[in-house]
Short mmCIF file of C-alpha atoms in Angstrom, two decimals:
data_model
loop_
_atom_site.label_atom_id
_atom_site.label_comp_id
_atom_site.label_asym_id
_atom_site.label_seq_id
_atom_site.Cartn_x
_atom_site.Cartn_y
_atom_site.Cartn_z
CA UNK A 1 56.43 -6.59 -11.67
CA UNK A 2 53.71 -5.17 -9.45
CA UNK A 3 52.79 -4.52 -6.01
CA UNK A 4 51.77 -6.92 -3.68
CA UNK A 5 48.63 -5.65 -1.19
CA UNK A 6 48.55 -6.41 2.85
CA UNK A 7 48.29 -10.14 3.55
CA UNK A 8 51.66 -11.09 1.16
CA UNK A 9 54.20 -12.61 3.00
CA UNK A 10 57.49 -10.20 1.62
CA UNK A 11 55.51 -7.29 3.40
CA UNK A 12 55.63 -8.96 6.84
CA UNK A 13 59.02 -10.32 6.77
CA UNK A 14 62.34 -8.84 7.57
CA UNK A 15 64.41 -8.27 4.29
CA UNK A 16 67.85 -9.66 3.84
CA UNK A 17 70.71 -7.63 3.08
CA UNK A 18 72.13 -7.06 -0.61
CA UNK A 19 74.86 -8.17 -1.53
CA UNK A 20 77.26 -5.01 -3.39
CA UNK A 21 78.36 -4.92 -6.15
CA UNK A 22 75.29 -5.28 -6.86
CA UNK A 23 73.92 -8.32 -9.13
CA UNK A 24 72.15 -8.28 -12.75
CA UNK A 25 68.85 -9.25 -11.05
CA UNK A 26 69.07 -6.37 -7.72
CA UNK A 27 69.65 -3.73 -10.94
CA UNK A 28 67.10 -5.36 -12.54
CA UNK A 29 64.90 -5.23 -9.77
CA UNK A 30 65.41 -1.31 -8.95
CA UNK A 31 64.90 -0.93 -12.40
CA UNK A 32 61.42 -2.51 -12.76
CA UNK A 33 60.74 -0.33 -9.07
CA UNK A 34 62.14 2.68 -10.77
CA UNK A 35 59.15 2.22 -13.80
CA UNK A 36 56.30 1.71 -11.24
CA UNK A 37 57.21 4.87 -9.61
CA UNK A 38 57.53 6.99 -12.83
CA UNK A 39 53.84 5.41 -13.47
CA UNK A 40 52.53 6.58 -10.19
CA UNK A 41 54.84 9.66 -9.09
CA UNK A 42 52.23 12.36 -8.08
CA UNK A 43 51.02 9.81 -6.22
CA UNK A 44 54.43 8.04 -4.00
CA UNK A 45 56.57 9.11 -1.15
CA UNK A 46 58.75 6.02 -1.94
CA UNK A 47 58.62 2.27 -2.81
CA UNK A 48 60.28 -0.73 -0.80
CA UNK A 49 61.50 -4.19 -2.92
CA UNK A 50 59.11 -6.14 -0.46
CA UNK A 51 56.21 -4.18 -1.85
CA UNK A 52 56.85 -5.56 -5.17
CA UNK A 53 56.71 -9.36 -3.21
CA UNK A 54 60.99 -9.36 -2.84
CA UNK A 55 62.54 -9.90 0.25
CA UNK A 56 65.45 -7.73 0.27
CA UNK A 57 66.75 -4.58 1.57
CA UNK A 58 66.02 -1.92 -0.97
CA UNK A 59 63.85 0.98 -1.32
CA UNK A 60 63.77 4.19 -3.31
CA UNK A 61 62.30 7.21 -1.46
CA UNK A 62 61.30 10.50 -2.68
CA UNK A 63 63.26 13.57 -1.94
CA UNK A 64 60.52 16.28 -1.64
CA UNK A 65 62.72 18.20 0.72
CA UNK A 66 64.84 18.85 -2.66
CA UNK A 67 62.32 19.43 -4.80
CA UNK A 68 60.66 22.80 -6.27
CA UNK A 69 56.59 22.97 -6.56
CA UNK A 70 57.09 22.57 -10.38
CA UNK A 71 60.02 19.89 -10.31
CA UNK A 72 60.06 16.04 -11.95
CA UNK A 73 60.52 13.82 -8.89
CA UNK A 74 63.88 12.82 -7.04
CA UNK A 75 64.10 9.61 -6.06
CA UNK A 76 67.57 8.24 -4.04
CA UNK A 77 67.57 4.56 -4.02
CA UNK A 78 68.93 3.12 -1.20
CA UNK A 79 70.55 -0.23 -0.62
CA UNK A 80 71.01 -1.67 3.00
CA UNK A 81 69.52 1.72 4.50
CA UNK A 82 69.70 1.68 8.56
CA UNK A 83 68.80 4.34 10.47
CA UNK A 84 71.54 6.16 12.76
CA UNK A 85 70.02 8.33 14.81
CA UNK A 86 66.33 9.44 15.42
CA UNK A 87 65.41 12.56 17.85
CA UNK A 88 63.15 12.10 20.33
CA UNK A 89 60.62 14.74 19.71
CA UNK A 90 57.62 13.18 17.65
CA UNK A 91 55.71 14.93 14.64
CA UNK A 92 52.85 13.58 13.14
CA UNK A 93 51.81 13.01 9.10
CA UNK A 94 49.60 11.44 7.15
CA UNK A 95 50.78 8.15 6.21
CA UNK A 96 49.52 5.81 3.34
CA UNK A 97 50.62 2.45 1.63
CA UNK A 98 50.85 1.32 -2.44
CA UNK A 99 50.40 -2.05 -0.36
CA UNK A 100 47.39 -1.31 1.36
CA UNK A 101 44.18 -0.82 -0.32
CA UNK A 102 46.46 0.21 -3.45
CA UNK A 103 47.40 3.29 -1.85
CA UNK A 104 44.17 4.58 -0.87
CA UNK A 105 43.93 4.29 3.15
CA UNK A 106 45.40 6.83 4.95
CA UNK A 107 46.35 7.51 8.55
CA UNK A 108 48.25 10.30 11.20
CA UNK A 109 51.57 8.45 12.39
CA UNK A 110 53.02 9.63 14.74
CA UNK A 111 57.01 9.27 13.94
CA UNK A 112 60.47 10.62 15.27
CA UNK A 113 60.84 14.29 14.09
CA UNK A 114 64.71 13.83 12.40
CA UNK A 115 66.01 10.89 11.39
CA UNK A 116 69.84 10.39 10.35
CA UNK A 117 69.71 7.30 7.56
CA UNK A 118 73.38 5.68 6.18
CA UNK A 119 72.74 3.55 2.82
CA UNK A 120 74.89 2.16 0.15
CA UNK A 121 73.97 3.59 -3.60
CA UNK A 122 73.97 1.64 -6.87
CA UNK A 123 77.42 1.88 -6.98
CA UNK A 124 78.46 0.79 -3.60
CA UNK A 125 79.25 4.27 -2.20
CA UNK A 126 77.80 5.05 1.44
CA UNK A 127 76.06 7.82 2.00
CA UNK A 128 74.27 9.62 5.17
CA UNK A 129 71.40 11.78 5.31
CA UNK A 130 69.56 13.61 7.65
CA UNK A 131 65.71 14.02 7.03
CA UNK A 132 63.27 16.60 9.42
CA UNK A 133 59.49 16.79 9.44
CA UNK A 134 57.90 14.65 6.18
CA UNK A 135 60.90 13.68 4.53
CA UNK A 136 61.94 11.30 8.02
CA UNK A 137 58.79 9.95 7.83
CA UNK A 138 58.90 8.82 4.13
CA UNK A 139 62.84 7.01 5.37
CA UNK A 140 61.08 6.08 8.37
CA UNK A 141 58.20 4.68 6.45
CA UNK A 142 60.34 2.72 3.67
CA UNK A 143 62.44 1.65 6.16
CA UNK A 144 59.82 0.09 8.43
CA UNK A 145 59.22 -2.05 5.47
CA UNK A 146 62.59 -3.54 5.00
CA UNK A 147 61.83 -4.90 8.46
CA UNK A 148 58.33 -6.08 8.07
CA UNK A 149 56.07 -3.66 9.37
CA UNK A 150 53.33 -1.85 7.97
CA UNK A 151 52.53 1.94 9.09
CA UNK A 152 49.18 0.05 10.24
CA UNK A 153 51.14 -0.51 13.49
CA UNK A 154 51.00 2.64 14.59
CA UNK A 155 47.23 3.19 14.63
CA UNK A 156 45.94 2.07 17.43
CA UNK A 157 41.95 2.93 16.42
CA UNK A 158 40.96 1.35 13.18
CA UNK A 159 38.43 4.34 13.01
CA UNK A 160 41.04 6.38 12.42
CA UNK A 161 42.09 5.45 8.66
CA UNK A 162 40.39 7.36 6.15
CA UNK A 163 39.78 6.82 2.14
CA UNK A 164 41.63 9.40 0.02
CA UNK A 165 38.37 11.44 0.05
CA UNK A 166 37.84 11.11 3.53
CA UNK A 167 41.44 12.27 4.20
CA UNK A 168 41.63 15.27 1.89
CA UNK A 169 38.49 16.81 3.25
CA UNK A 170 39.95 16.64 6.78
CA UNK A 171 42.89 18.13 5.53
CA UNK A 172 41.32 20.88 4.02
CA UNK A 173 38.47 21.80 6.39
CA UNK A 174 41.40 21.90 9.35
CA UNK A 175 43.27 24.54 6.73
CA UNK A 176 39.76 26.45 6.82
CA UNK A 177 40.05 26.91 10.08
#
């Protein structure tokens, strides 16, 4: 399993639904996600099943808003997410893609500030979760690919995506200031 880069078709499609209890191949499939992010956590917000070229509604996302400066990662996978709610007040993050340049392209997104997400789990529970700041934009963000868009869509100047580099020295000369 790895991930697919812009131009695959999975990444510009809407996902279909799961079906719960889940199937041998969606645990499977969660489970080969679940080793790509371990590989690559200082690096991920979240990962969708698309990303890895599948078609289907499931994405694991990050939970920075639980974790400590010194903590392993937290990662809730969610099955069939759908957003319930979104506020209309807007903040704005840096945004980049495993599927886009391999991760390193980033861009400010501009994003509802709270977010209120139901999913199903692994074991067919639902669950509901509100996310503020960040955390809605990584739901937002793994979301957005369940339904075939890339966060590319919301930058309007193509001058405005930045390397890794390029990004983290704008980041830290506007902490400077």
């Amino acid at each position: 399993m790895k991930i697919v880069q812009y131009g695959h078709p999975a990444l510009e499609r809407v996902a279909i639904p799961v079906k719960l209890p889940l199937p041998d191949e969606d645990k499977d499939l969660i489970k080969g996600m679940m080793r790509i992010l371990s590989k690559r956590s200082k690096s991920s917000a979240g990962l969708a099943a698309p990303q890895v070229g599948v078609s289907k509604r499931v994405c694991i996302v990050r939970r920075f808003d639980l974790e400590d400066n010194d903590s392993i990662p937290i990662w809730d996978i969610l099955i069939n997410p759908k957003i319930l709610e979104k506020s209309d007040t807007l903040s704005v993050e840096w945004e980049g893609c495993l599927s886009i340049n391999n991760g390193e392209l980033w861009g400010e997104v501009a994003r509802p500030d709270f977010v209120k997400v139901e999913y199903y789990d692994e074991s067919g529970n639902i669950h509901k979760v509100e996310a503020f700041g960040f955390q809605a934009h990584v739901y937002q963000h793994e979301i957005d690919h369940l339904d075939g868009i890339l966060f590319l869509r919301y930058i309007s100047d193509p001058s405005k995506l930045y390397t890794t580099e390029e990004m983290l020295k704008k980041i830290s000369k506007k902490n400077s200031e």
